[in-house]
Short mmCIF file of C-alpha atoms in Angstrom, two decimals:
data_model
loop_
_atom_site.label_atom_id
_atom_site.label_comp_id
_atom_site.label_asym_id
_atom_site.label_seq_id
_atom_site.Cartn_x
_atom_site.Cartn_y
_atom_site.Cartn_z
CA MET E 131 50.93 220.65 265.36
CA SER E 132 50.31 220.91 261.69
CA PHE E 133 47.54 223.85 260.93
CA ASN E 134 44.97 223.68 258.29
CA LEU E 135 43.71 225.60 257.57
CA PHE E 136 39.87 224.39 256.36
CA ASP E 137 39.27 223.19 260.21
CA ALA E 138 40.77 227.26 261.49
CA GLU E 139 37.43 228.26 258.63
CA GLU E 140 35.54 226.07 260.15
CA GLN E 141 36.21 226.89 263.76
CA VAL E 142 35.77 230.43 262.79
CA ILE E 143 32.67 230.55 261.33
CA GLU E 144 30.48 228.01 263.74
CA ARG E 145 32.62 231.16 266.60
CA ALA E 146 30.78 233.48 264.17
CA GLN E 147 27.55 231.97 264.35
CA ALA E 148 27.58 231.21 268.04
CA LEU E 149 28.62 234.95 268.14
CA GLU E 150 25.85 235.89 265.60
CA ALA E 151 23.00 234.34 268.20
CA ARG E 152 24.35 236.71 271.12
CA LEU E 153 23.92 239.38 268.99
CA ALA E 154 20.12 238.93 268.13
CA ALA E 155 18.93 239.12 271.24
CA LEU E 156 21.81 241.64 272.49
CA ALA E 157 22.37 244.27 269.04
CA PRO E 158 19.89 242.68 266.73
CA GLU E 159 21.39 245.43 264.06
CA VAL E 160 24.55 244.94 264.61
CA GLY E 161 23.67 240.99 264.48
CA ALA E 162 22.30 241.29 261.07
CA GLU E 163 25.00 242.45 259.70
CA LEU E 164 27.77 239.48 261.22
CA ALA E 165 25.30 237.25 259.81
CA GLU E 166 25.93 238.98 256.63
CA LEU E 167 29.66 238.86 256.79
CA VAL E 168 29.52 235.04 257.93
CA ASP E 169 27.52 234.20 255.18
CA GLY E 170 29.48 235.66 253.03
CA PHE E 171 32.40 234.12 253.84
CA LYS E 172 30.42 230.39 254.33
CA ARG E 173 30.39 231.49 250.60
CA SER E 174 34.30 232.04 250.77
CA TYR E 175 35.40 229.31 252.32
CA ARG E 176 32.45 226.68 249.88
CA GLU E 177 34.04 228.76 247.22
CA GLN E 178 38.24 227.80 248.71
CA ARG E 179 36.89 224.20 248.98
CA ARG E 180 35.50 223.99 245.78
CA LEU E 181 38.91 225.23 244.07
CA VAL E 182 41.42 222.81 245.21
CA ARG E 183 39.02 220.83 244.48
CA VAL E 184 39.37 221.52 240.86
CA SER E 185 43.23 221.92 241.73
CA ASP E 186 43.64 218.62 243.04
CA ARG E 187 42.00 216.82 239.83
CA LEU E 188 44.28 219.30 238.50
CA GLN E 189 47.63 218.86 239.64
CA GLY E 190 46.33 214.47 239.27
CA GLN E 191 45.62 215.59 235.46
CA LEU E 192 48.70 216.99 234.74
CA ALA E 193 51.06 214.58 236.46
CA ALA E 194 49.64 211.85 233.97
CA ALA E 195 49.89 214.26 231.70
CA ASN E 196 53.48 213.98 232.40
CA GLN E 197 54.11 210.84 232.99
CA GLU E 198 52.70 209.98 229.30
CA ALA E 199 54.70 213.11 227.59
CA GLU E 200 58.02 211.44 229.84
CA ARG E 201 56.83 207.88 228.41
CA ARG E 202 56.83 209.65 225.00
CA ARG E 203 59.90 211.18 224.74
CA ARG E 204 61.37 208.25 226.35
CA GLU E 205 60.00 206.68 222.54
CA ALA E 206 61.13 209.52 220.83
CA GLU E 207 64.57 209.29 222.09
CA ASP E 208 64.11 204.99 221.59
CA ALA E 209 63.06 205.89 218.16
CA LEU E 210 66.24 208.73 217.39
CA ALA E 211 68.24 206.22 218.37
CA ARG E 212 67.76 203.69 216.44
CA LEU E 213 66.83 205.30 213.18
CA ARG E 214 70.57 207.17 213.75
CA GLU E 215 71.56 203.83 214.34
CA ALA E 216 70.31 202.02 211.47
CA GLN E 217 70.83 205.26 209.07
CA ASP E 218 75.20 204.54 210.30
CA VAL E 219 74.93 200.62 209.08
CA LEU E 220 73.08 202.42 206.43
CA VAL E 221 76.32 204.45 205.51
CA GLN E 222 78.26 201.53 206.37
CA GLN E 223 77.18 199.52 203.96
CA GLU E 224 77.10 202.18 201.06
CA LYS E 225 80.59 202.28 201.56
CA LEU E 226 81.10 198.80 202.20
CA ALA E 227 79.28 198.38 198.82
CA SER E 228 81.49 201.59 197.16
CA LEU E 229 84.58 199.04 198.09
CA GLY E 230 83.30 196.12 196.27
CA ALA E 231 82.76 198.34 193.05
CA LEU E 232 86.19 199.55 194.11
CA VAL E 233 87.56 195.87 193.57
CA ALA E 234 85.37 194.72 191.10
CA GLY E 235 86.56 197.56 188.80
CA VAL E 236 89.96 196.31 189.36
CA ALA E 237 90.36 193.01 189.23
CA HIS E 238 88.45 193.89 185.79
CA GLU E 239 91.82 196.38 185.49
CA ILE E 240 94.31 193.92 186.41
CA ASN E 241 92.31 190.62 183.68
CA THR E 242 93.84 192.52 180.92
CA PRO E 243 97.33 192.06 181.40
CA VAL E 244 97.18 189.43 183.35
CA GLY E 245 95.72 187.42 180.64
CA ILE E 246 98.43 189.04 178.20
CA ALA E 247 100.60 187.92 180.22
CA VAL E 248 99.49 184.69 179.85
CA SER E 249 99.05 184.19 176.39
CA CYS E 250 102.59 185.63 176.20
CA ALA E 251 104.11 183.28 178.29
CA SER E 252 101.85 180.51 176.23
CA HIS E 253 103.59 181.37 173.79
CA LEU E 254 107.54 181.76 174.50
CA SER E 255 106.53 177.70 176.14
CA ASP E 256 105.30 176.52 172.57
CA ALA E 257 108.11 178.27 171.67
CA THR E 258 110.46 176.26 173.68
CA ALA E 259 109.32 173.41 173.38
CA ARG E 260 109.20 173.08 169.16
CA LEU E 261 112.92 174.46 169.72
CA SER E 262 113.50 171.25 172.62
CA ALA E 263 111.70 168.77 169.77
CA MET E 264 114.29 169.89 167.46
CA VAL E 265 117.58 170.10 169.46
CA GLU E 266 116.33 166.57 170.34
CA LYS E 267 116.48 165.46 166.74
CA GLY E 268 119.43 167.82 165.82
CA GLU E 269 117.72 169.76 163.70
CA LEU E 270 118.31 173.35 165.31
CA GLY E 271 119.62 175.29 162.50
CA ARG E 272 120.98 178.82 163.68
CA GLY E 273 117.44 180.88 161.64
CA ASP E 274 115.21 178.29 163.69
CA PHE E 275 117.54 179.87 166.94
CA ASN E 276 117.45 182.71 165.69
CA ARG E 277 113.58 182.71 165.86
CA TYR E 278 113.54 181.67 168.50
CA LEU E 279 115.13 184.26 170.48
CA ALA E 280 113.41 186.93 168.61
CA THR E 281 110.08 184.87 169.90
CA ALA E 282 111.52 184.82 173.50
CA THR E 283 113.02 188.79 173.03
CA ASP E 284 109.21 190.04 172.22
CA THR E 285 106.81 187.70 174.30
CA THR E 286 108.91 188.64 177.52
CA ALA E 287 109.87 192.08 177.07
CA LEU E 288 105.53 191.80 176.58
CA ILE E 289 105.04 189.64 179.95
CA LEU E 290 107.15 191.99 181.83
CA ALA E 291 104.44 194.87 180.72
CA ASN E 292 101.96 193.60 182.13
CA CYS E 293 102.70 191.57 185.19
CA GLU E 294 104.77 195.75 185.62
CA ARG E 295 101.06 196.65 184.08
CA ALA E 296 99.48 193.92 186.93
CA ALA E 297 101.72 195.06 190.22
CA GLN E 298 101.03 198.51 190.14
CA LEU E 299 96.48 198.85 189.55
CA ILE E 300 96.91 195.78 192.53
CA ASN E 301 99.35 198.22 194.69
CA SER E 302 97.63 200.55 194.14
CA PHE E 303 93.69 198.85 194.39
CA LYS E 304 95.58 197.75 198.36
CA GLN E 305 96.63 201.19 199.42
CA VAL E 306 92.94 202.55 197.97
CA ALA E 307 91.84 199.52 200.03
CA VAL E 308 93.42 199.64 203.62
CA ASP E 309 92.89 203.27 203.61
CA ARG E 310 89.18 202.88 203.53
CA ALA E 311 88.76 199.53 205.18
CA SER E 312 91.21 200.97 207.49
CA ALA E 313 91.14 205.19 208.15
CA GLU E 314 94.53 205.53 209.04
CA ARG E 315 96.26 209.47 208.96
CA ARG E 316 99.57 209.20 206.29
CA THR E 317 100.96 211.69 204.42
CA PHE E 318 100.02 211.02 200.53
CA ASP E 319 101.11 212.85 197.32
CA LEU E 320 97.51 214.18 196.68
CA ARG E 321 97.89 214.66 192.39
CA ALA E 322 99.22 210.96 192.81
CA TYR E 323 96.44 209.52 194.93
CA VAL E 324 94.05 211.12 192.79
CA GLN E 325 95.10 208.61 189.35
CA GLU E 326 95.13 205.65 191.89
CA THR E 327 91.07 206.36 193.34
CA LEU E 328 90.46 206.94 189.22
CA LEU E 329 92.37 204.57 188.31
CA SER E 330 89.91 202.03 190.16
CA LEU E 331 87.10 202.93 188.80
CA GLN E 332 88.01 203.23 184.84
CA PRO E 333 85.28 200.25 184.08
CA ASN E 334 82.79 202.33 185.00
CA LEU E 335 84.14 205.06 183.27
CA LYS E 336 84.98 203.67 179.89
CA ARG E 337 81.56 201.44 180.14
CA GLY E 338 79.96 205.39 179.27
CA ASN E 339 83.62 206.85 177.49
CA HIS E 340 83.90 208.74 179.77
CA THR E 341 87.13 210.86 180.05
CA VAL E 342 88.50 212.30 183.18
CA THR E 343 91.02 215.57 183.44
CA VAL E 344 93.16 216.06 185.95
CA ASP E 345 94.90 219.33 187.03
CA CYS E 346 96.77 219.04 190.18
CA PRO E 347 100.15 220.67 191.36
CA PRO E 348 102.41 217.83 190.87
CA ASP E 349 103.78 217.44 194.76
CA LEU E 350 102.40 218.67 196.77
CA MET E 351 101.46 216.20 199.99
CA VAL E 352 98.21 216.53 201.99
CA GLU E 353 98.79 214.78 205.30
CA GLY E 354 94.96 213.55 206.55
CA TYR E 355 92.71 210.58 206.06
CA PRO E 356 93.07 209.56 202.19
CA GLY E 357 90.51 206.57 202.72
CA ALA E 358 87.69 210.09 202.86
CA LEU E 359 89.19 211.48 200.34
CA SER E 360 89.47 208.46 197.80
CA GLN E 361 85.59 208.22 199.58
CA ILE E 362 84.63 212.25 198.14
CA LEU E 363 85.85 211.10 194.92
CA THR E 364 84.00 207.90 194.42
CA ASN E 365 80.68 208.74 195.45
CA LEU E 366 81.36 212.25 193.42
CA VAL E 367 82.39 210.22 189.93
CA MET E 368 79.65 207.90 190.59
CA ASN E 369 77.02 210.65 191.30
CA SER E 370 77.60 211.76 187.93
CA LEU E 371 77.45 208.72 186.70
CA THR E 372 73.93 207.09 187.76
CA HIS E 373 72.21 211.20 187.67
CA GLY E 374 74.36 213.42 185.12
CA TYR E 375 74.46 210.44 182.40
CA GLY E 376 71.94 209.02 183.04
CA ASP E 377 70.00 209.83 179.08
CA GLY E 378 73.57 207.73 177.35
CA ARG E 379 75.52 210.93 176.85
CA VAL E 380 79.19 211.02 176.96
CA GLY E 381 80.79 213.00 180.11
CA ARG E 382 83.44 215.34 181.32
CA LEU E 383 84.49 214.96 184.41
CA ARG E 384 87.69 217.25 185.62
CA ILE E 385 89.54 217.64 188.63
CA ALA E 386 91.49 220.63 190.18
CA VAL E 387 93.17 221.95 192.23
CA ALA E 388 94.46 225.13 193.27
CA GLN E 389 96.26 226.69 197.07
CA PRO E 390 94.02 229.85 198.19
CA ASP E 391 97.64 229.60 200.45
CA PRO E 392 99.98 227.70 201.30
CA ASP E 393 97.82 225.78 204.12
CA THR E 394 94.90 225.22 201.89
CA VAL E 395 94.16 222.71 199.83
CA CYS E 396 90.56 223.66 197.14
CA LEU E 397 89.18 220.11 194.89
CA THR E 398 86.83 221.52 192.56
CA TYR E 399 85.22 218.34 190.87
CA ALA E 400 83.05 218.89 187.76
CA ASP E 401 80.88 217.08 185.22
CA ASP E 402 79.03 218.54 182.22
CA GLY E 403 75.69 216.39 182.88
CA THR E 404 72.25 217.77 183.97
CA GLY E 405 73.25 219.15 186.69
CA ILE E 406 70.60 219.29 189.43
CA PRO E 407 67.36 221.40 189.85
CA PRO E 408 67.57 224.23 191.90
CA GLU E 409 65.31 222.82 194.11
CA ASN E 410 66.43 219.54 194.66
CA LEU E 411 70.61 221.99 195.89
CA PRO E 412 69.55 222.89 199.33
CA HIS E 413 68.48 219.50 199.98
CA VAL E 414 71.82 216.79 198.32
CA PHE E 415 73.93 216.60 201.26
CA GLU E 416 70.91 216.16 203.42
CA PRO E 417 70.52 211.50 204.22
CA PHE E 418 68.42 209.65 201.95
CA PHE E 419 66.98 212.61 200.35
CA THR E 420 67.19 210.84 195.90
CA THR E 421 65.30 211.60 192.53
CA ARG E 422 66.39 207.59 191.54
CA ARG E 423 64.40 206.29 194.52
CA GLY E 424 63.18 202.38 193.15
CA GLU E 425 66.85 202.72 191.09
CA GLY E 426 69.29 202.38 192.82
CA GLY E 427 69.41 204.72 194.19
CA SER E 428 69.91 204.81 198.38
CA GLY E 429 69.90 209.05 198.85
CA LEU E 430 73.77 208.44 200.90
CA GLY E 431 76.09 209.10 197.90
CA LEU E 432 77.07 213.18 198.99
CA HIS E 433 75.45 213.07 202.11
CA ILE E 434 78.63 210.76 202.75
CA VAL E 435 80.34 213.14 201.26
CA HIS E 436 79.76 215.80 203.55
CA ASN E 437 80.18 213.80 206.66
CA LEU E 438 83.95 212.64 205.36
CA THR E 439 84.49 216.60 204.44
CA VAL E 440 83.49 218.68 207.34
CA GLY E 441 83.98 215.24 208.95
CA PRO E 442 88.64 213.92 208.89
CA LEU E 443 89.44 216.45 206.78
CA LYS E 444 88.50 219.75 208.52
CA GLY E 445 87.01 221.20 206.17
CA SER E 446 83.50 222.40 204.32
CA ILE E 447 82.30 221.57 200.67
CA THR E 448 79.07 223.28 198.61
CA VAL E 449 77.39 222.63 195.47
CA GLU E 450 76.79 224.79 192.39
CA SER E 451 74.78 223.96 189.32
CA PRO E 452 74.33 227.20 186.41
CA PRO E 453 70.95 225.81 184.44
CA GLY E 454 72.48 223.45 180.84
CA GLN E 455 76.26 223.07 183.07
CA GLY E 456 76.43 220.48 184.89
CA ALA E 457 77.40 220.00 188.31
CA ALA E 458 80.24 221.57 190.34
CA PHE E 459 81.88 220.27 193.76
CA THR E 460 84.02 221.91 196.35
CA LEU E 461 85.71 221.44 198.90
CA THR E 462 88.13 223.52 200.43
CA PHE E 463 90.60 221.29 203.90
CA PRO E 464 93.87 222.36 205.08
CA ARG E 465 96.72 220.43 203.57
CA VAL E 466 97.18 219.38 207.41
CA VAL E 467 93.95 218.21 208.95
CA PRO E 468 94.19 218.99 212.65
CA GLU E 469 94.46 216.20 215.07
#
């Protein structure tokens, strides 16, 4: 049988009132005191009932508030999930755009040696046709044949040199593109790979007459993710061209690699552009932070650089920009990246 406090109190009040009536006749003074006690108990009882009603109302409001808070929490989590998905999509689009620029740059570079090779082949074809005509007419002399041999020697040398140049560009592009697309782990020569990445950026660099110097120890073998490193260097170079030399000045870019110890690689990328204002330095790696909003800046370039450095490369990155001295980014990562 359940116990109800208020029912028990009402019973106590009824018994107290009955006792009060009996005492009023037997002992009026005691009955008066008991009446005061009963009246005080009644007031306490009414206040308890009021407080219970207030508590019930507050509990109902609290339950409604909790339901609303839970609903808003779910909405916030859904919105955050959608935001992260959108950010991931934008990051992938930025990477694909970078890869597209790589394709366009290499295609532009390949066009020159291929064009020269085609012109040389056409010239050799014309010379061969003239030689064949002389042979058919019986007019071929030693001088004609010697001139043809000289032409064939020169043109074939040019064809071979330019075809080898095109093959080199294609191989470099193929390796960089595969590394970017697959994110596979492998061992690579750091200096050679930096040069291959810069090769794909030559059209952008040549457009502004910018130069890049690379100071890297020879035969420095790194085991890790070259695609991530290529993406980092590409984003840093394009960031310099977009923000550091937007006023049309000619830039000097520098990539320096050192080893503080045999197991650590320290790569410094620096430019001599306009630099980064001090108030922007703490925010350069934040997603969507850009000073070129509406002018082609997505605010994801350096954010991707940071994520790739601390993610696949398992390293760290810092940035410095002394007034009037451009910007310098220092990447520190293990020579053998942990799996």
